[in-house]
PDB file of C-alpha atoms in Angstrom:
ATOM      1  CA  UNK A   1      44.842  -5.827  30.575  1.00  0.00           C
ATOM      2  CA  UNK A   2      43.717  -2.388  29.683  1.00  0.00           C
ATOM      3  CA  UNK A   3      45.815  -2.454  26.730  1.00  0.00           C
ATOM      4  CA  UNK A   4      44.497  -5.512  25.809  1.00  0.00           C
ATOM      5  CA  UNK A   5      41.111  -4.262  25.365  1.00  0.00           C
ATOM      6  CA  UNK A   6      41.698  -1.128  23.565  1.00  0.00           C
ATOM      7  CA  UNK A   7      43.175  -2.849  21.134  1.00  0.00           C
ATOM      8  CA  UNK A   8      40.121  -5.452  20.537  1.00  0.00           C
ATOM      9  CA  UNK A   9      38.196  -2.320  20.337  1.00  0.00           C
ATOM     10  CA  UNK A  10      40.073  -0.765  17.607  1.00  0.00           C
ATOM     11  CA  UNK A  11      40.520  -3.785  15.863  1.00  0.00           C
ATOM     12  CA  UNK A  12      36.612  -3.973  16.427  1.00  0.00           C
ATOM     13  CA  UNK A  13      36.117  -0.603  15.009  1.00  0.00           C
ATOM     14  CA  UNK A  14      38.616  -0.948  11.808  1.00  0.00           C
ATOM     15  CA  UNK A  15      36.442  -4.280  11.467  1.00  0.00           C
ATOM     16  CA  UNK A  16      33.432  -2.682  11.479  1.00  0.00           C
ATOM     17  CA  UNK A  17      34.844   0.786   9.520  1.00  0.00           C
ATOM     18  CA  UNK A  18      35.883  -2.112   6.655  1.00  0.00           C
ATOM     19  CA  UNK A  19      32.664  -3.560   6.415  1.00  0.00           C
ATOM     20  CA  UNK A  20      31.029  -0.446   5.621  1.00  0.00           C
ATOM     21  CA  UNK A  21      33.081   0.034   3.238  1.00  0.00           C
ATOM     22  CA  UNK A  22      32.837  -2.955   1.809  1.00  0.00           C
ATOM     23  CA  UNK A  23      29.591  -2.577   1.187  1.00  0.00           C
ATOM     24  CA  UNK A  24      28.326  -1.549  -2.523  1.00  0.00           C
ATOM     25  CA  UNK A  25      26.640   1.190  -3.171  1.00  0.00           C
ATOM     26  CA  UNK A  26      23.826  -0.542  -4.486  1.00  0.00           C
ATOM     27  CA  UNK A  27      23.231  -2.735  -1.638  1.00  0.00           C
ATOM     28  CA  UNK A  28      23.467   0.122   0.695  1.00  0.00           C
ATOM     29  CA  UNK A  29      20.895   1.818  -0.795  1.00  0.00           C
ATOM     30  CA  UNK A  30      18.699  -1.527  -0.489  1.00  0.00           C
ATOM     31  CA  UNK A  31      19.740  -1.301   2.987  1.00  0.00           C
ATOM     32  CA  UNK A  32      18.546   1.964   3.531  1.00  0.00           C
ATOM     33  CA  UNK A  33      15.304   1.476   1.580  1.00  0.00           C
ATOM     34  CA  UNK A  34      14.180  -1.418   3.510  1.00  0.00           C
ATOM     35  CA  UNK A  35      15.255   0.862   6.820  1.00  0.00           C
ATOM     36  CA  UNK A  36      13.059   3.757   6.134  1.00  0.00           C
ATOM     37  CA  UNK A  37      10.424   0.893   4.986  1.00  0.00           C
ATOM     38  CA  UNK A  38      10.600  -0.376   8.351  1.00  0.00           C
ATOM     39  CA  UNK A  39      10.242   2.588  10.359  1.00  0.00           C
ATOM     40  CA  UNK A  40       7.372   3.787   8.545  1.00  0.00           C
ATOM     41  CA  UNK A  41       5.701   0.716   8.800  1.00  0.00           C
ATOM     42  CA  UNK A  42       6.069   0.673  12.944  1.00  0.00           C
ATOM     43  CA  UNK A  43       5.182   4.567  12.952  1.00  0.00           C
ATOM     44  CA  UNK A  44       1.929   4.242  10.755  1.00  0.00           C
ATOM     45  CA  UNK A  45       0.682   1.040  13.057  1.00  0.00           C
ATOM     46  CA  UNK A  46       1.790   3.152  16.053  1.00  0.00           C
ATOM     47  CA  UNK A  47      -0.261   6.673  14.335  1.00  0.00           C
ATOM     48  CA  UNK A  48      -3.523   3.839  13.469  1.00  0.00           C
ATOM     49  CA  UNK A  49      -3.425   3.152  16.699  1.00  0.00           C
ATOM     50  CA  UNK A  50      -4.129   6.206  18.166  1.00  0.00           C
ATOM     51  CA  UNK A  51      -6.862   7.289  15.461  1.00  0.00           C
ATOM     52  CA  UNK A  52      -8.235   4.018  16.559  1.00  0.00           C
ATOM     53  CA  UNK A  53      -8.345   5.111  20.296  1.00  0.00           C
ATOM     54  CA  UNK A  54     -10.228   8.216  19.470  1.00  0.00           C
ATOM     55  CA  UNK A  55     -12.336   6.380  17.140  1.00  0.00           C
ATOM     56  CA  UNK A  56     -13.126   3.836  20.214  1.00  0.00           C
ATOM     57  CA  UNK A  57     -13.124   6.833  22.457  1.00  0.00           C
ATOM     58  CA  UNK A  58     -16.554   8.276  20.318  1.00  0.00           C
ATOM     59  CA  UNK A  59     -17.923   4.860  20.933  1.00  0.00           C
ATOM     60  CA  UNK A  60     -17.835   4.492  24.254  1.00  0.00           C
ATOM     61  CA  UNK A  61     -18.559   8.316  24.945  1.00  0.00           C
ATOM     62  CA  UNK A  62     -22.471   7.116  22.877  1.00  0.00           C
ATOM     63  CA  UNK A  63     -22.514   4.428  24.496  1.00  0.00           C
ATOM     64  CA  UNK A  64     -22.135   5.577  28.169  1.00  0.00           C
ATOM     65  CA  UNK A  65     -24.473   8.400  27.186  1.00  0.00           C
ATOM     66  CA  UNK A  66     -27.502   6.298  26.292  1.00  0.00           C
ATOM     67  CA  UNK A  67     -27.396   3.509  28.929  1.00  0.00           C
ATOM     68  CA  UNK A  68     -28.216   6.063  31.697  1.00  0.00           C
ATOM     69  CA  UNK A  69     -31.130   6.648  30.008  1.00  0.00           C
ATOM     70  CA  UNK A  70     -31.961   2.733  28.682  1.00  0.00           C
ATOM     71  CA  UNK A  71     -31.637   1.779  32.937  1.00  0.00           C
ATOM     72  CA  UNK A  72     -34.411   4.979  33.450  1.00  0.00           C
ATOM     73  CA  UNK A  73     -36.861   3.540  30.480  1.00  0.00           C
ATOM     74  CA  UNK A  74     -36.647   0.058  31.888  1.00  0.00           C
ATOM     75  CA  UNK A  75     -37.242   1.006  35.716  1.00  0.00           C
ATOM     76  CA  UNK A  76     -40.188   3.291  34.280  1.00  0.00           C
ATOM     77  CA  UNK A  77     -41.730   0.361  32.642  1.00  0.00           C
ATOM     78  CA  UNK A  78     -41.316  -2.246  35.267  1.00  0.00           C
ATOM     79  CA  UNK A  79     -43.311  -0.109  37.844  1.00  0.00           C
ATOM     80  CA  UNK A  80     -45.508   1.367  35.475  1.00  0.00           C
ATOM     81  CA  UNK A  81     -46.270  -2.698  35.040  1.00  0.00           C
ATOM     82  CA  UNK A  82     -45.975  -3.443  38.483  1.00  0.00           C
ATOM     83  CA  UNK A  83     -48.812  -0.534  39.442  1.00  0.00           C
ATOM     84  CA  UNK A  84     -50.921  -1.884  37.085  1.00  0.00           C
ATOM     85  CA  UNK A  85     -50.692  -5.864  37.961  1.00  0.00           C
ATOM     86  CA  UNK A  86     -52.867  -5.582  40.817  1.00  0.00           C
ATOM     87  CA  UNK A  87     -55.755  -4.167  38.614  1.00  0.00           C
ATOM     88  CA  UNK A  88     -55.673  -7.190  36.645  1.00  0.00           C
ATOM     89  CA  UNK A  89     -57.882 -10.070  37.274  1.00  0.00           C
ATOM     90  CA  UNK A  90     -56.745 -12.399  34.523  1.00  0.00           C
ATOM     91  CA  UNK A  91     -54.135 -14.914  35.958  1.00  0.00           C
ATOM     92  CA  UNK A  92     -53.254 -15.848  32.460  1.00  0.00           C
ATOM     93  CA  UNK A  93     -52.649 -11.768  31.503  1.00  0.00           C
ATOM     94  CA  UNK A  94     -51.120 -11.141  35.111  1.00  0.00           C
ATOM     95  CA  UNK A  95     -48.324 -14.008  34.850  1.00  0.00           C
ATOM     96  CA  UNK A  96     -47.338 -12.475  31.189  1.00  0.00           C
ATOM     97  CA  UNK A  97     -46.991  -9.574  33.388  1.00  0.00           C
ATOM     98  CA  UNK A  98     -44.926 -10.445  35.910  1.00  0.00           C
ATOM     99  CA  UNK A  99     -42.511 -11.797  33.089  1.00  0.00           C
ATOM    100  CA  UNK A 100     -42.444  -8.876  31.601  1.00  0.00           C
ATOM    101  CA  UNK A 101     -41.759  -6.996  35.291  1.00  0.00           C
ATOM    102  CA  UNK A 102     -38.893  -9.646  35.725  1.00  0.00           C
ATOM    103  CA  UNK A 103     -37.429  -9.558  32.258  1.00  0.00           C
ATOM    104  CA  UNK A 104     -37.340  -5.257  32.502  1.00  0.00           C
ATOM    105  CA  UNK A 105     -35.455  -5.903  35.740  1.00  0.00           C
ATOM    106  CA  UNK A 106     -32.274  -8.175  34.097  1.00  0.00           C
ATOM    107  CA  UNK A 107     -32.441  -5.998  30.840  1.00  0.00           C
ATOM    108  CA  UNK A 108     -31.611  -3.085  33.928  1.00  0.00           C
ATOM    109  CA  UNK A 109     -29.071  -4.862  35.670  1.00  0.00           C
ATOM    110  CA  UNK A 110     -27.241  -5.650  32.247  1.00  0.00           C
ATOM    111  CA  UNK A 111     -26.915  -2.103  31.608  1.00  0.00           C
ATOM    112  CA  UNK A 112     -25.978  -0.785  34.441  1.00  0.00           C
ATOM    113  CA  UNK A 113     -23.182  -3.801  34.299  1.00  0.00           C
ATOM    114  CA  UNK A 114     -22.458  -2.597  30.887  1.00  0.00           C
ATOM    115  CA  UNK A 115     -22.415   1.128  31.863  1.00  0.00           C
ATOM    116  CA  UNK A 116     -19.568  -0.038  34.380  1.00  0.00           C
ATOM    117  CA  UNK A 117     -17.665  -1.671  32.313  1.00  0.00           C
ATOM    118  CA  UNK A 118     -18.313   0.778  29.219  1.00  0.00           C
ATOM    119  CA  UNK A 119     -17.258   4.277  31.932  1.00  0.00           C
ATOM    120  CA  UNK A 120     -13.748   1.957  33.227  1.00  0.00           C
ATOM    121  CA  UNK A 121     -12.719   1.674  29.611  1.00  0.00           C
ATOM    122  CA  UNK A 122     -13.535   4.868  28.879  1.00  0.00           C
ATOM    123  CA  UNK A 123     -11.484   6.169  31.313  1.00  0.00           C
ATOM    124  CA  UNK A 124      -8.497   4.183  30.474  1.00  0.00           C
ATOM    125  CA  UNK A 125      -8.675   5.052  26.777  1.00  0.00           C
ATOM    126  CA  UNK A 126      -9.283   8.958  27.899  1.00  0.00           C
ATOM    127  CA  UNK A 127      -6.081   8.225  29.917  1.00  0.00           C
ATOM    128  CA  UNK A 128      -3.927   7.111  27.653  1.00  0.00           C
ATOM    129  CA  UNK A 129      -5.209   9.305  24.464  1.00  0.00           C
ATOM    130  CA  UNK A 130      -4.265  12.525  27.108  1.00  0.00           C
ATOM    131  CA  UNK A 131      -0.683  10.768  27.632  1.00  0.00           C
ATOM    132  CA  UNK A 132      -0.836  11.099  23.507  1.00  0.00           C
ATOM    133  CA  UNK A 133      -1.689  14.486  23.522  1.00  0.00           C
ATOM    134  CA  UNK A 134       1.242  15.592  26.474  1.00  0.00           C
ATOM    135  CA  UNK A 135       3.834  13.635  24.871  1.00  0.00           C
ATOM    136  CA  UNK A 136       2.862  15.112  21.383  1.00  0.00           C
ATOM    137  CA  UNK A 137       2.614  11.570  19.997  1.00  0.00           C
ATOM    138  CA  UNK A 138       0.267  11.874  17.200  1.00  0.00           C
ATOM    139  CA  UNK A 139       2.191  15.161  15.651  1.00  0.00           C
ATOM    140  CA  UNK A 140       5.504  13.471  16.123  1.00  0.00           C
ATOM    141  CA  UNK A 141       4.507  10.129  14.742  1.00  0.00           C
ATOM    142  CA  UNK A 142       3.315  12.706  11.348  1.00  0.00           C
ATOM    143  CA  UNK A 143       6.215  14.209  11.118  1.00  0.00           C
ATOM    144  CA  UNK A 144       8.571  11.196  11.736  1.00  0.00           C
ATOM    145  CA  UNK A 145       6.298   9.714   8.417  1.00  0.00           C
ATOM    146  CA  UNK A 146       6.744  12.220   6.533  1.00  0.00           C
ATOM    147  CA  UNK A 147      10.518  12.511   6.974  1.00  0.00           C
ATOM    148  CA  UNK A 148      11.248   9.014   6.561  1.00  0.00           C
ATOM    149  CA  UNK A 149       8.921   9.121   3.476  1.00  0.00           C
ATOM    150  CA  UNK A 150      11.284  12.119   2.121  1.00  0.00           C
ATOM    151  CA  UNK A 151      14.145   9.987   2.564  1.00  0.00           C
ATOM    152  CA  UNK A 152      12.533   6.961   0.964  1.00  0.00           C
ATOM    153  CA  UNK A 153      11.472   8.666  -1.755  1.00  0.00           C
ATOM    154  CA  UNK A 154      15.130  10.168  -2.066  1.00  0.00           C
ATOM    155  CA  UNK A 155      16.463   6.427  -1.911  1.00  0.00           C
ATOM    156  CA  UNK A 156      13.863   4.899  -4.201  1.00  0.00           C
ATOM    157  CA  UNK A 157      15.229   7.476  -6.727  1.00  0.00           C
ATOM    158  CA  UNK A 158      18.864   7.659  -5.982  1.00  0.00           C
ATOM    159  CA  UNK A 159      21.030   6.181  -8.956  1.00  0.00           C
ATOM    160  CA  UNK A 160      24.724   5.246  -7.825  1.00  0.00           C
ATOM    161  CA  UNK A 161      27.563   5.279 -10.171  1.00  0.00           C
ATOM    162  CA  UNK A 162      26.722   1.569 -10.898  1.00  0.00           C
ATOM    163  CA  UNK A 163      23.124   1.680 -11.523  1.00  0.00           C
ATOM    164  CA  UNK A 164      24.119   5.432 -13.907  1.00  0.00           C
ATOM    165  CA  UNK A 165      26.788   3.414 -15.940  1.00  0.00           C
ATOM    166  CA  UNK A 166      24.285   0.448 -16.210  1.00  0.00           C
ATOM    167  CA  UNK A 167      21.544   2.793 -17.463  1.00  0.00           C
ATOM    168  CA  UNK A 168      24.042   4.824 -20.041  1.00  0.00           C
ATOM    169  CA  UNK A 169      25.146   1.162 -21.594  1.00  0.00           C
ATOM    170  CA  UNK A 170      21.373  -0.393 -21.795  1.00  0.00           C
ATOM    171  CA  UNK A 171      20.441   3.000 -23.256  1.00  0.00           C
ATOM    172  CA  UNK A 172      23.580   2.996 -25.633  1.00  0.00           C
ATOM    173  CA  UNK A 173      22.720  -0.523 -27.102  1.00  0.00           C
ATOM    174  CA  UNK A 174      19.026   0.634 -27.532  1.00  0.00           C
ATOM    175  CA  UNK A 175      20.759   3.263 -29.859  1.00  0.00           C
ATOM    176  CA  UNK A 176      22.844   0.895 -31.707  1.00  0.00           C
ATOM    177  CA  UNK A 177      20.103  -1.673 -31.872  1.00  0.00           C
ATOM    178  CA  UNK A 178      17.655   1.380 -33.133  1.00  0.00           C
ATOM    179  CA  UNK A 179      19.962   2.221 -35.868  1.00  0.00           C
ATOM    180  CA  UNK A 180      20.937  -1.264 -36.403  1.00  0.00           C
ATOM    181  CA  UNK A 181      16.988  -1.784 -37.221  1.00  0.00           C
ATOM    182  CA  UNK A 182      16.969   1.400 -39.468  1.00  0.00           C
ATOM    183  CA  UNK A 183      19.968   0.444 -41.248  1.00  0.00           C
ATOM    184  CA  UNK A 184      18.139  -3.055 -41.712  1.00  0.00           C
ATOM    185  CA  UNK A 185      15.307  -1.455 -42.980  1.00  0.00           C
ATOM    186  CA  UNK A 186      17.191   0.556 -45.331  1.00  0.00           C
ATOM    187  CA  UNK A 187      18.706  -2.268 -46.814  1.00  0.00           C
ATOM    188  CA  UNK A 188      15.677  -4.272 -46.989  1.00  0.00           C
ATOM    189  CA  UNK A 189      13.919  -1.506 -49.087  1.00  0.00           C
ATOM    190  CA  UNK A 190      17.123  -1.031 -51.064  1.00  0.00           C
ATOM    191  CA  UNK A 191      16.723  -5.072 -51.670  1.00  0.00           C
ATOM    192  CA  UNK A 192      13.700  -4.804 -52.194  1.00  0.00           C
ATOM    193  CA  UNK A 193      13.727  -1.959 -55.498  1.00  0.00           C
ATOM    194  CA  UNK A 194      16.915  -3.729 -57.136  1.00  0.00           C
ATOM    195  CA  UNK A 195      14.338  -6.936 -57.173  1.00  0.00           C
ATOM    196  CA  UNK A 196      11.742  -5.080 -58.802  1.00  0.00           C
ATOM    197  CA  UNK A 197      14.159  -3.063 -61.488  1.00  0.00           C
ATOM    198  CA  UNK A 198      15.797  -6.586 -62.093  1.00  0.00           C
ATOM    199  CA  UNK A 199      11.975  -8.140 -62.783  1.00  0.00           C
ATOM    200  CA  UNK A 200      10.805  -4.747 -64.686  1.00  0.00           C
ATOM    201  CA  UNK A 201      13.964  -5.404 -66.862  1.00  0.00           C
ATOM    202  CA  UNK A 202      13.422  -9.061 -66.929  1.00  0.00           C
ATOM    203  CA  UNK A 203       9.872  -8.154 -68.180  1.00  0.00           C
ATOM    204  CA  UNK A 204      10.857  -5.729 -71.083  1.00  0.00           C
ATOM    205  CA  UNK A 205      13.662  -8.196 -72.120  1.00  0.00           C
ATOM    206  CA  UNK A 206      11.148 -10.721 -72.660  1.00  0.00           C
ATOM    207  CA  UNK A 207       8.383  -8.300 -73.697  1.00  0.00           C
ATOM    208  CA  UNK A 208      11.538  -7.368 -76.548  1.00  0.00           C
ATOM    209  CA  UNK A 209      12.117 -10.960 -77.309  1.00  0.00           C
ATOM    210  CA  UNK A 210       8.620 -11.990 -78.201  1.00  0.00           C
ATOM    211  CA  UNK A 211       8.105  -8.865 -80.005  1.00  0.00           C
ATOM    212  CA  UNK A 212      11.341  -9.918 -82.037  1.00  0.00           C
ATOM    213  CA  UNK A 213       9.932 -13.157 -82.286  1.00  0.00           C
ATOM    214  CA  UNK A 214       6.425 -12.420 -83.756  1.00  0.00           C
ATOM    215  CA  UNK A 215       7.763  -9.679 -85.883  1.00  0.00           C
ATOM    216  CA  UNK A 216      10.258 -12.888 -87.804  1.00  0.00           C
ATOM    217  CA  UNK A 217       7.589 -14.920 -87.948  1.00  0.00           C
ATOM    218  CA  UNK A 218       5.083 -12.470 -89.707  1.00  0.00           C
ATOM    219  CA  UNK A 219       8.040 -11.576 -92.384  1.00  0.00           C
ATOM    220  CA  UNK A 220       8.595 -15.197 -92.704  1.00  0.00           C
ATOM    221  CA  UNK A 221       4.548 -16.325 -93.788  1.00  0.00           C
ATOM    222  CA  UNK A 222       5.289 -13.061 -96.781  1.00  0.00           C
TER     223      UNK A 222
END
């Protein structure tokens, strides 16, 4: 039985061994681009996420800050109102009062409510940003970035043998095609000044000929 599954496993392992080798170079370097792709991607979400705790962290510490003081204004101005109601003798003026009174009262209780809730999340964000700072998260989450960055910039500019022969033929038929085109050109301009020798000679020829031509005719009216 034993036997048995040793050899599975190394006919796993050959399998496996022969599959990377298999491989081409030029798709294992895809393979390993869109690796170190991935892992940055999860470590920068995981590094945002802790800049966003201590961004959340400065909110909250505000926040919890000023409501201590928003529940004292509010309890000042209720019984500053509430000393003052029996001095009035206007029902009308003495009811907007008491709305007031009541209204200073909930705006209170909201805030302390809120300063609960505001000090429990606080806590649990102070929590885990000092589980951050024990494990080292944030400077191992930089320097896991900038490593895989190294190696995907290493990757990114990698050429295997394929993509190097590849390169040397495109860039050897941009030479022939360049001197193809200058040889062209040459041509074209050598073309180009037997045309115009041929019609310069063409011209004298017939400038000759009529010249010829009116000379005869002059000797001929003597």
């Amino acid at each position: 039985m034993d036997e048995d599954v040793n050899t599975h496993h190394d006919m796993t392992d050959k399998s496996a061994e022969e599959n990377i080798f298999s491989i081409k170079p030029e798709t294992l370097k895809d393979l390993l681009i869109k690796k170190h792709d991935k892992f940055l991607e999860n470590y920068r979400k995981e590094l945002t996420g802790i800049k966003e705790k201590k961004g959340r962290e400065f909110v909250l510490k505000k926040i919890v800050e000023i409501l201590p003081d928003k529940t004292d204004l509010l309890e000042y101005w209720s019984k500053n109102l509430e000393e003052n109601l029996n001095k009035i003798n206007d029902d009308a003026l003495a009811q907007e009062i008491r709305e007031k009174i009541i209204e200073y009262r909930k705006e209170k209780q909201d805030a302390e409510i809120e300063f609960s809730t505001k000090s429990g999340e606080l806590d649990e964000i102070e929590k885990e940003i000092n589980k951050d700072r024990v494990e080292n998260s944030e400077e191992w989450l930089a320097r896991k970035i900038e490593s895989h960055e190294k190696s995907l910039n290493f990757w990114k500019n990698y050429k295997t043998e394929g993509e190097k022969k590849a390169e040397e033929k495109k860039k050897k038929e941009m030479e022939k095609k360049a001197a193809e085109d200058v040889k062209k050109k040459e041509m074209e301009k050598k073309a180009e000044e037997i045309k115009k020798k041929e019609m310069e000679k063409k011209a004298a020829e017939e400038k000759r000929v009529k010249h010829k031509k009116a000379k005869k005719e002059k000797i001929g009216n003597k």
